[in-house]
PDB file of C-alpha atoms in Angstrom:
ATOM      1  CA  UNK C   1      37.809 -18.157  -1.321  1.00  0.00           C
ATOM      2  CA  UNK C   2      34.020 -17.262  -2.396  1.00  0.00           C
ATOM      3  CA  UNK C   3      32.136 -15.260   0.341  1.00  0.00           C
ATOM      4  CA  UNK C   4      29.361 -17.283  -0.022  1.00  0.00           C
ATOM      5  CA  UNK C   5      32.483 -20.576   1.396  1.00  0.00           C
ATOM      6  CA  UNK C   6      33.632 -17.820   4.027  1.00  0.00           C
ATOM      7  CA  UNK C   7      30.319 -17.406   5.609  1.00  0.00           C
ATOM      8  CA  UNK C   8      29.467 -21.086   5.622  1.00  0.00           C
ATOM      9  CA  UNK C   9      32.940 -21.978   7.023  1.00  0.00           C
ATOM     10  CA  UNK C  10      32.259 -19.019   9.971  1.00  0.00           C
ATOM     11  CA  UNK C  11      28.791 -20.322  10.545  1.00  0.00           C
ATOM     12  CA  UNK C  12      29.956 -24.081  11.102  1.00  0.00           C
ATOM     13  CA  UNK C  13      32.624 -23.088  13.033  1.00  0.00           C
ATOM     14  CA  UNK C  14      29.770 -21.088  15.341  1.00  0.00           C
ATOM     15  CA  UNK C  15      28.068 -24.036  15.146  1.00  0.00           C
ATOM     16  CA  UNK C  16      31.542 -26.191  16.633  1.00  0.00           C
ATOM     17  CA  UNK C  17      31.718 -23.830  18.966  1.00  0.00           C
ATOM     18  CA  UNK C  18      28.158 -24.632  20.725  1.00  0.00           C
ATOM     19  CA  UNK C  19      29.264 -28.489  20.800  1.00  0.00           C
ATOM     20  CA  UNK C  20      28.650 -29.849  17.682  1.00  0.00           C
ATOM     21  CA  UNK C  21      31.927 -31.402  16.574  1.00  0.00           C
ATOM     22  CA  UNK C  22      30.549 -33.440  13.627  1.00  0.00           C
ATOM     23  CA  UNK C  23      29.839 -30.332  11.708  1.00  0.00           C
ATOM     24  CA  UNK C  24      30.768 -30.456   7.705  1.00  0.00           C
ATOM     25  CA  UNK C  25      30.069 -27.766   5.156  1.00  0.00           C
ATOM     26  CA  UNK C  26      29.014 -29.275   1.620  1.00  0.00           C
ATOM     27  CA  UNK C  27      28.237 -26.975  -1.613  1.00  0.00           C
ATOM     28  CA  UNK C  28      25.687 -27.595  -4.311  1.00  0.00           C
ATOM     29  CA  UNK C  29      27.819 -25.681  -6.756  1.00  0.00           C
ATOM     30  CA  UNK C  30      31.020 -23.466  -7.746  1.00  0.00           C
ATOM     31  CA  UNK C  31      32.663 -24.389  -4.693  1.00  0.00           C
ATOM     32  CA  UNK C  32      34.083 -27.550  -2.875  1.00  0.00           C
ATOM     33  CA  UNK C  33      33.747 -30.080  -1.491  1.00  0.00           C
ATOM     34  CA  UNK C  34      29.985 -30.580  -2.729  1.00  0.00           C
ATOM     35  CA  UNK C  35      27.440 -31.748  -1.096  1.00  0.00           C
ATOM     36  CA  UNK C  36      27.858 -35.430  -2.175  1.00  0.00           C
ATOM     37  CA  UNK C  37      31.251 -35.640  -1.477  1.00  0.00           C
ATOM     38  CA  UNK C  38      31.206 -34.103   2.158  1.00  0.00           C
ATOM     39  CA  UNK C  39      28.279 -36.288   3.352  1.00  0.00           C
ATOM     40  CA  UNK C  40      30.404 -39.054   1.842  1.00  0.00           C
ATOM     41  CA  UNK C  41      33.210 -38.418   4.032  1.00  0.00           C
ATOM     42  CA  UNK C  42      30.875 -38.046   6.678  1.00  0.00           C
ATOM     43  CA  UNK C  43      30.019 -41.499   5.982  1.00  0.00           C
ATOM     44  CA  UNK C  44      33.881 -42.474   5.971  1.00  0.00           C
ATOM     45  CA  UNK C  45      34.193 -40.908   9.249  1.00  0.00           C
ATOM     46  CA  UNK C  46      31.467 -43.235  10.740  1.00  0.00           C
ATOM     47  CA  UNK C  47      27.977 -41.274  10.385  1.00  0.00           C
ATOM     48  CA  UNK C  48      24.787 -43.196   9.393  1.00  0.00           C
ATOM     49  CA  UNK C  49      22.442 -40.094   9.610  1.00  0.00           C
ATOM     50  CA  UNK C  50      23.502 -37.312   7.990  1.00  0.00           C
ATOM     51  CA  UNK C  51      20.738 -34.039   8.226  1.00  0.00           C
ATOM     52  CA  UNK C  52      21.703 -31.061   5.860  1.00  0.00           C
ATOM     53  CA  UNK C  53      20.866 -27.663   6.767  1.00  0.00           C
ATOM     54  CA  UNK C  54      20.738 -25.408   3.742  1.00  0.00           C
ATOM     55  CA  UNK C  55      22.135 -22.157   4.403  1.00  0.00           C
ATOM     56  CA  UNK C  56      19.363 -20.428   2.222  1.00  0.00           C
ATOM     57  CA  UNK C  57      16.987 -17.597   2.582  1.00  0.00           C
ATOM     58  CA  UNK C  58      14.533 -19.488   0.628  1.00  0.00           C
ATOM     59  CA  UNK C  59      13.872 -22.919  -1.091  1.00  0.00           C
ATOM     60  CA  UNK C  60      14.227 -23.004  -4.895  1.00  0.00           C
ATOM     61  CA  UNK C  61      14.988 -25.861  -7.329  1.00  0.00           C
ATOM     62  CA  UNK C  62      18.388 -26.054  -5.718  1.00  0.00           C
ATOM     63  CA  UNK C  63      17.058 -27.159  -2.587  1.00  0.00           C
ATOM     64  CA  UNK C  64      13.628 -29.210  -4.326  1.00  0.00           C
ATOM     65  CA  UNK C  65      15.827 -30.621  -7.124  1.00  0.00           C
ATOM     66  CA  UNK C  66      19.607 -30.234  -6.825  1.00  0.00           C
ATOM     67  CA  UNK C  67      19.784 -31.572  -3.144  1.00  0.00           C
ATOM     68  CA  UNK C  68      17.965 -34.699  -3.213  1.00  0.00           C
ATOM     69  CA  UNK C  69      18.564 -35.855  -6.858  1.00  0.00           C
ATOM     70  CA  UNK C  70      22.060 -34.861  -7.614  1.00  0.00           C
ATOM     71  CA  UNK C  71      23.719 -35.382  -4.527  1.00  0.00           C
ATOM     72  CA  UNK C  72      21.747 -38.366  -3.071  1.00  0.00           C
ATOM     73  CA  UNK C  73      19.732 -40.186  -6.044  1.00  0.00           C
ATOM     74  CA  UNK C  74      16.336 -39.300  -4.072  1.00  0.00           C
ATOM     75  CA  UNK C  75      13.006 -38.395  -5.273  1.00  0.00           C
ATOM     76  CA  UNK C  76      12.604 -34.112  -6.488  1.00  0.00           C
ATOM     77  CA  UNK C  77      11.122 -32.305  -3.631  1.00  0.00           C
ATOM     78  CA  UNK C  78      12.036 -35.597  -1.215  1.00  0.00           C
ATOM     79  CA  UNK C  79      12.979 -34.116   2.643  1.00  0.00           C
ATOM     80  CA  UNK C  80      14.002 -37.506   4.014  1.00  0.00           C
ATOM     81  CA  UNK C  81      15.108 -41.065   2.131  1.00  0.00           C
ATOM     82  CA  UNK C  82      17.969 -43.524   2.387  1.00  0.00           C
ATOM     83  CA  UNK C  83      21.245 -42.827   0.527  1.00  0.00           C
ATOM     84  CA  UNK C  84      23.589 -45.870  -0.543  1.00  0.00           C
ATOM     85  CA  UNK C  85      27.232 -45.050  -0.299  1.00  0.00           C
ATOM     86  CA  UNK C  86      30.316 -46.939   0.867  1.00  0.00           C
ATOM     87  CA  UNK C  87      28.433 -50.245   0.232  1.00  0.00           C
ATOM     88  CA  UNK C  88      26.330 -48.756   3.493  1.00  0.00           C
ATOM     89  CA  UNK C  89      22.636 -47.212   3.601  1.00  0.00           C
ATOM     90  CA  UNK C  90      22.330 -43.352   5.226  1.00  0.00           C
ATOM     91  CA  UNK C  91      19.683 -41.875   6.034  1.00  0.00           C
ATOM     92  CA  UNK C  92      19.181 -38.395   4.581  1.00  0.00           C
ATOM     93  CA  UNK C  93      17.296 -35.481   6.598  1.00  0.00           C
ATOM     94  CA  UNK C  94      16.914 -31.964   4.118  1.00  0.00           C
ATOM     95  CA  UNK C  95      16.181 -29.176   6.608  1.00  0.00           C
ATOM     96  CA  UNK C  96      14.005 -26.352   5.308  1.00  0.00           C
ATOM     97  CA  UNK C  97      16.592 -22.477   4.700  1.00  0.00           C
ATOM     98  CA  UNK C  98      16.321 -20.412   7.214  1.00  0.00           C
ATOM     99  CA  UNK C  99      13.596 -17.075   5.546  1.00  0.00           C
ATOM    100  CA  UNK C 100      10.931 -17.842   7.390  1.00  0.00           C
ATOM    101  CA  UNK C 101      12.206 -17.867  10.537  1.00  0.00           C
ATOM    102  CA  UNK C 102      11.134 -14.745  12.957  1.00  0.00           C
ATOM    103  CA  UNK C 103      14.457 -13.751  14.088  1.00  0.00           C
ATOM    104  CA  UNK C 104      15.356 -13.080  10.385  1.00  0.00           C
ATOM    105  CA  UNK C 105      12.673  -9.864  10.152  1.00  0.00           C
ATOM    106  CA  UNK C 106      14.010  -8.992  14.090  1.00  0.00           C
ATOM    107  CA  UNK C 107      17.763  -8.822  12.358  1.00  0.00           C
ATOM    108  CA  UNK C 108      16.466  -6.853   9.425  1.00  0.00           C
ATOM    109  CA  UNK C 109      14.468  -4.442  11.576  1.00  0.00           C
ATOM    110  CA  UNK C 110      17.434  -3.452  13.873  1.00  0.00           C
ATOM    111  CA  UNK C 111      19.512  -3.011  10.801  1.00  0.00           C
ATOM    112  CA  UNK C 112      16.934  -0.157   9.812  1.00  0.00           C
ATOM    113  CA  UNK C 113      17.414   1.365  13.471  1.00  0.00           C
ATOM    114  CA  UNK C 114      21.256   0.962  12.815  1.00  0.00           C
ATOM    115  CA  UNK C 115      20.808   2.866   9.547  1.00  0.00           C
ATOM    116  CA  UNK C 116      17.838   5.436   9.484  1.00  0.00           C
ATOM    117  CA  UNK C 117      18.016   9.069  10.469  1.00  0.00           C
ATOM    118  CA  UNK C 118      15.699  10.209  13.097  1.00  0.00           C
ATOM    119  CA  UNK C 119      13.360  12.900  12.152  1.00  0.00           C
ATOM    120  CA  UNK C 120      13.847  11.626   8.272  1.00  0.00           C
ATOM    121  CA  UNK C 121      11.041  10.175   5.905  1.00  0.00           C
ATOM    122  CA  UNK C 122      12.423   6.596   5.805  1.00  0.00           C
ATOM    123  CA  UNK C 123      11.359   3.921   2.788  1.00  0.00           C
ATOM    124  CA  UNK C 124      13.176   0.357   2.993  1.00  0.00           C
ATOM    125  CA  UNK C 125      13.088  -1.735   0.092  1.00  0.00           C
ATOM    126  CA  UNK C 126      13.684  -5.783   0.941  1.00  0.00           C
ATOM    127  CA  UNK C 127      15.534  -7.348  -2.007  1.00  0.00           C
ATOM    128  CA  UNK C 128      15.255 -11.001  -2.900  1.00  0.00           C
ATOM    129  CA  UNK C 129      17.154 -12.318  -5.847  1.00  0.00           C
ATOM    130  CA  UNK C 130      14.349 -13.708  -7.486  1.00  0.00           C
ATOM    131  CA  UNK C 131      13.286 -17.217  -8.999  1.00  0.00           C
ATOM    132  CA  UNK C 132      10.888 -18.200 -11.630  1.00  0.00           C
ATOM    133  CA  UNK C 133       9.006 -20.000  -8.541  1.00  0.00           C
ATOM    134  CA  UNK C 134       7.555 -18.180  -5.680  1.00  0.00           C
ATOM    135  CA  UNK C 135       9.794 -19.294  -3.028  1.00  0.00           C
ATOM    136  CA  UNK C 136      12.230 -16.620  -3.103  1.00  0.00           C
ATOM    137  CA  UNK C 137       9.497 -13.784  -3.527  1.00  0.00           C
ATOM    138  CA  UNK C 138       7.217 -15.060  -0.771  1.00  0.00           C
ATOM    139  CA  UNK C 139       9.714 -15.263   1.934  1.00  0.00           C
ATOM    140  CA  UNK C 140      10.606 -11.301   0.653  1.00  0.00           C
ATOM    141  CA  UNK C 141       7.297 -10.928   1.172  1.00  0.00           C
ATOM    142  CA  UNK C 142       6.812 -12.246   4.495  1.00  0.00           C
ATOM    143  CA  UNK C 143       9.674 -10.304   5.865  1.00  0.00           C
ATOM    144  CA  UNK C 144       8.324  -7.000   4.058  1.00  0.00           C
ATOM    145  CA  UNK C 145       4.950  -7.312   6.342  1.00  0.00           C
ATOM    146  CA  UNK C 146       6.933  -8.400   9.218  1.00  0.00           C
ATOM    147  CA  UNK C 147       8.436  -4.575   8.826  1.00  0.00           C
ATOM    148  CA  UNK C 148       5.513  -3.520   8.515  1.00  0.00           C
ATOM    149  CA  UNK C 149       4.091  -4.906  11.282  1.00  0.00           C
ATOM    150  CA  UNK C 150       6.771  -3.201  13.457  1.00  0.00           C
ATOM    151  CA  UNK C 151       5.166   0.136  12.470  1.00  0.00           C
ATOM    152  CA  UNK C 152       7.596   0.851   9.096  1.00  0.00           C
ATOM    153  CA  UNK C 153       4.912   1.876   6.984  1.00  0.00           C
ATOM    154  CA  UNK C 154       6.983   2.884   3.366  1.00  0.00           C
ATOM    155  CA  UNK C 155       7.926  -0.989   3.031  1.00  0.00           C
ATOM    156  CA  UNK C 156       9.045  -1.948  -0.413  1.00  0.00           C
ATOM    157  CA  UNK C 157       9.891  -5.383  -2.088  1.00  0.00           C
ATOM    158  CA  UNK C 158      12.506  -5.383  -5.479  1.00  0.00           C
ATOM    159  CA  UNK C 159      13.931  -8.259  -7.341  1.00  0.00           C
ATOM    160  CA  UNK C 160      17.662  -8.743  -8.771  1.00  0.00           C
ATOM    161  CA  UNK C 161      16.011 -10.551 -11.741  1.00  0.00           C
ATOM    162  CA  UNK C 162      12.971 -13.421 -12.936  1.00  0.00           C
ATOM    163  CA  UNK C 163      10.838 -11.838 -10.766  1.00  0.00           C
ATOM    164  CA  UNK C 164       8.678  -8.492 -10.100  1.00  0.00           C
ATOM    165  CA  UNK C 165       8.850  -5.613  -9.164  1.00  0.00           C
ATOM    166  CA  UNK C 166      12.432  -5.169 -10.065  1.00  0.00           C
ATOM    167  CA  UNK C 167      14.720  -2.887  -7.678  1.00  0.00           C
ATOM    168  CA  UNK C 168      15.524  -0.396 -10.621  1.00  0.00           C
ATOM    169  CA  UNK C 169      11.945  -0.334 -11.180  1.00  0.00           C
ATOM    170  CA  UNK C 170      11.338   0.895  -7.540  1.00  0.00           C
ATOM    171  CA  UNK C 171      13.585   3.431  -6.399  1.00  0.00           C
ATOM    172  CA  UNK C 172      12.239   6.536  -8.332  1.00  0.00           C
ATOM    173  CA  UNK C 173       8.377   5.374  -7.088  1.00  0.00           C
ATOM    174  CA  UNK C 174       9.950   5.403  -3.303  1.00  0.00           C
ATOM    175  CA  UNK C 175      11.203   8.695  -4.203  1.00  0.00           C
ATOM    176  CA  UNK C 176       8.328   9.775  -5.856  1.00  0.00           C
ATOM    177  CA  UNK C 177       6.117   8.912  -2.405  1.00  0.00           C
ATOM    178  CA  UNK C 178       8.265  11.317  -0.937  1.00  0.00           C
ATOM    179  CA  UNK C 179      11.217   9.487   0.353  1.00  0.00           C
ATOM    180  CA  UNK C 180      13.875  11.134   2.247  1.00  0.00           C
ATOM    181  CA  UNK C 181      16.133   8.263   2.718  1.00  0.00           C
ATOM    182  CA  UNK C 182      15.988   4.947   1.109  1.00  0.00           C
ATOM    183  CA  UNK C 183      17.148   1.741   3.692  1.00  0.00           C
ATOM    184  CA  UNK C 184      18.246  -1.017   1.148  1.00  0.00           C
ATOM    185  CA  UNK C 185      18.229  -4.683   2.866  1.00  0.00           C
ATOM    186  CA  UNK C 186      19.400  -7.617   0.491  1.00  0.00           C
ATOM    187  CA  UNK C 187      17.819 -10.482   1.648  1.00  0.00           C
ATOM    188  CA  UNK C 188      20.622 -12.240   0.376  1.00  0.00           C
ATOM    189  CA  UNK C 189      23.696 -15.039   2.327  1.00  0.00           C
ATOM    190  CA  UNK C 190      26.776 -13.273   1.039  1.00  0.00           C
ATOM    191  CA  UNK C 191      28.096 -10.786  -0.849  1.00  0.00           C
ATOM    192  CA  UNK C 192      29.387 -11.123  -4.363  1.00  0.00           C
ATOM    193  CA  UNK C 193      28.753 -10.012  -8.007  1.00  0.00           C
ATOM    194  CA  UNK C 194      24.917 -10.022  -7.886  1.00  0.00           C
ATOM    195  CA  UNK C 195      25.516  -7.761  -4.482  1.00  0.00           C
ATOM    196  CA  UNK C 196      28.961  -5.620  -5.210  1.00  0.00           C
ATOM    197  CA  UNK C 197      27.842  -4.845  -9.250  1.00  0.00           C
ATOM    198  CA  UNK C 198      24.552  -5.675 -10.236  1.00  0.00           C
ATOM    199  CA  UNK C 199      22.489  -4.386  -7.329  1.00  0.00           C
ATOM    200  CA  UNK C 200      24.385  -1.117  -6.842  1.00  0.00           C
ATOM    201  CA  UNK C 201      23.579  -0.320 -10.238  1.00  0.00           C
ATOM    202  CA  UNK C 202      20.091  -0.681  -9.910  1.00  0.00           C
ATOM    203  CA  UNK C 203      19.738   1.137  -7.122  1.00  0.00           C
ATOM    204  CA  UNK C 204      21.599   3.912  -8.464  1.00  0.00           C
ATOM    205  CA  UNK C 205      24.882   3.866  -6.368  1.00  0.00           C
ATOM    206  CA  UNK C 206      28.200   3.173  -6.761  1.00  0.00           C
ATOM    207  CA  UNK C 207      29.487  -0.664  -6.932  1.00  0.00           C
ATOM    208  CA  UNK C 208      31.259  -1.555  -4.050  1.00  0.00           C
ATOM    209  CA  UNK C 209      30.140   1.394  -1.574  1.00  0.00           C
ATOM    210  CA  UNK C 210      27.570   1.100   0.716  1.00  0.00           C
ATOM    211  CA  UNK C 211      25.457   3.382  -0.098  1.00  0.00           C
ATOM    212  CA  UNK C 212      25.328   7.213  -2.435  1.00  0.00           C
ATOM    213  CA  UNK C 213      23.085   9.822  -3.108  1.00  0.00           C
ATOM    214  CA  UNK C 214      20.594   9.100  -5.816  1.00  0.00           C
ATOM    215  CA  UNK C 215      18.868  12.257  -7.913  1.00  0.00           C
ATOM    216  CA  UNK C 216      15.219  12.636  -9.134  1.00  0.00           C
ATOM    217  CA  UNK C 217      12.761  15.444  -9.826  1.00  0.00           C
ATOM    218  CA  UNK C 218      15.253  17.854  -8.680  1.00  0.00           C
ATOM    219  CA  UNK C 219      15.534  16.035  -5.301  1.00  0.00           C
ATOM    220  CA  UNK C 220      19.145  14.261  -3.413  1.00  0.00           C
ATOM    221  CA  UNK C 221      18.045  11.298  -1.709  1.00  0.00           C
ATOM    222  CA  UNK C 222      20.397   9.082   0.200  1.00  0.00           C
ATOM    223  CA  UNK C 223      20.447   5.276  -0.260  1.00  0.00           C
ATOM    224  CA  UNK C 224      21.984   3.411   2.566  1.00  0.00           C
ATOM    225  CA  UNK C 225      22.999  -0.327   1.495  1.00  0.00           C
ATOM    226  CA  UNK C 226      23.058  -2.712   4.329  1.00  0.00           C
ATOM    227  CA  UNK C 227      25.309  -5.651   4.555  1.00  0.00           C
ATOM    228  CA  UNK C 228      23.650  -9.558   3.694  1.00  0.00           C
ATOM    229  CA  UNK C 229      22.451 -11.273   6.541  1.00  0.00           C
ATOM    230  CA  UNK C 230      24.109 -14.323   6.383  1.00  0.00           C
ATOM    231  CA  UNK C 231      27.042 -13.615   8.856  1.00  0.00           C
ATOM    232  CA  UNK C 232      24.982 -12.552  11.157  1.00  0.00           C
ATOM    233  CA  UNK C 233      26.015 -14.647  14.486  1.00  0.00           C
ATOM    234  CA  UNK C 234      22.432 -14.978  15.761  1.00  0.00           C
ATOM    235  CA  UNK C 235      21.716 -17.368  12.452  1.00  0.00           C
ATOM    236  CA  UNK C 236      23.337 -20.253  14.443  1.00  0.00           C
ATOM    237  CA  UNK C 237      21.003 -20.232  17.007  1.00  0.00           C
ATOM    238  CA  UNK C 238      18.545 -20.681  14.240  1.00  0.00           C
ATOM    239  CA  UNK C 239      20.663 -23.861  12.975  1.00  0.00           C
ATOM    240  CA  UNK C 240      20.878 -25.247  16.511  1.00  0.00           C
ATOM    241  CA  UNK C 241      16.983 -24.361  17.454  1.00  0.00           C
ATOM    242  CA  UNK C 242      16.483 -26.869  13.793  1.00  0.00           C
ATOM    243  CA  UNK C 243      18.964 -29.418  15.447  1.00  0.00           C
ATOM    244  CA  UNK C 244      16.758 -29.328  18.406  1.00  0.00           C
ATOM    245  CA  UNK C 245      13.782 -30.238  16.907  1.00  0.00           C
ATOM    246  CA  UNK C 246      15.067 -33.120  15.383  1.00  0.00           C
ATOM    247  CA  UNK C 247      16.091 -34.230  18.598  1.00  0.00           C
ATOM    248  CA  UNK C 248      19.920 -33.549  18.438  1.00  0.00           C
ATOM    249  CA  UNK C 249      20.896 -31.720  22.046  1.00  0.00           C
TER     250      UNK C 249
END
């Protein structure tokens, strides 16, 4: 089982949990069922509106493309439309991920209390994946300020790949502004090879740790790796204030 399918599965069964029995998990890749084929046995089981609630940081041509034209035959960038399947007509609902939220920068800035050392010159890079569009570096963005904003003031933003600054690219000038501990937050669901290979490496620890002691200019400074946030049990409540909204409980 993926991690990405393990925290999906633990976040639907939160969401059971709070009274929603009619809860499916769908994927738009790699893993099963897909999206298509769980909101068609949603429709099997009796559902005429189906509302999908991507469990993403940020939008991306998964969510503008993938969602409504491969699974459902809808428009690119289309929220809401009518799906034919079973000989019956669905509507479709396509909820907006989860980055912009404000409890997302309140879960990333108690993860910096968890980890920093009191007394210590603290930097904290946020980490995004990266896209060739600007979803997935704006919502990095946002959450950067919102640190900021909570007084953090050596907040840094580095990208796994397609987009800039890269992480490697940052760590020695965080160092280099005198660092004495580095706080690394991957804005990122899940772990998996992106967050147990690549990204250790470019932040100069080893893979699979969570966190080392990275050398420059004849200075040991400590990286601490946080954990991604998408397990984090307070992310329901984000899913059920969505639900809400659209007028379900």
């Amino acid at each position: 089982m993926s991690f990405n399918k393990g925290v999906l599965d633990m976040q639907a069964d939160r969401l059971r949990a709070k009274g929603y029995d009619n809860v499916y998990v769908g994927f738009n890749e790699t893993s099963f069922p897909s999206l298509a084929e769980a909101a068609t046995e949603m429709v099997r089981d009796g559902y005429d509106r189906i509302v999908i609630l991507p469990f993403f940081v940020a939008s991306g041509l998964h969510i503008t493309r993938d969602f409504p034209m491969k699974h459902f035959g809808l428009p690119r960038d289309a929220t809401d439309g009518v799906w034919e399947c079973e000989g019956r007509e669905v509507s479709i609902h396509i909820e907006q991920p989860f980055g912009d939220e404000p409890l997302l920068g309140e879960i990333l800035a108690e993860r910096v209390e968890e980890l920093r050392t009191p007394g210590k010159k603290t930097a904290i890079i946020v980490m995004g994946h990266g896209s060739r569009l600007e979803y997935n570096r704006n919502v990095v963005n946002l959450n950067a300020d919102r640190l900021r904003a909570k007084g953090y003031d050596m907040v840094y933003t580095g990208f796994n790949e397609f987009d800039e600054p890269k992480i490697e690219d940052v760590i020695p000038g965080m160092i280099d502004d005198g660092a004495e501990e580095i706080i690394a937050l991957p804005l990122f669901i899940s772990l998996g090879k992106h967050l147990t290979m690549d990204v250790p490496a470019k932040l100069g620890i080893e893979n699979f740790s969570d966190g080392g002691i990275v050398h420059r200019g004849g200075r040991d400074v400590e990286v601490k790796y946080a954990q991604p946030v998408g397990a984090d049990p307070r992310l329901c409540d984000v899913l059920v204030e969505k639900l809400r909204r659209l007028g379900l409980r």
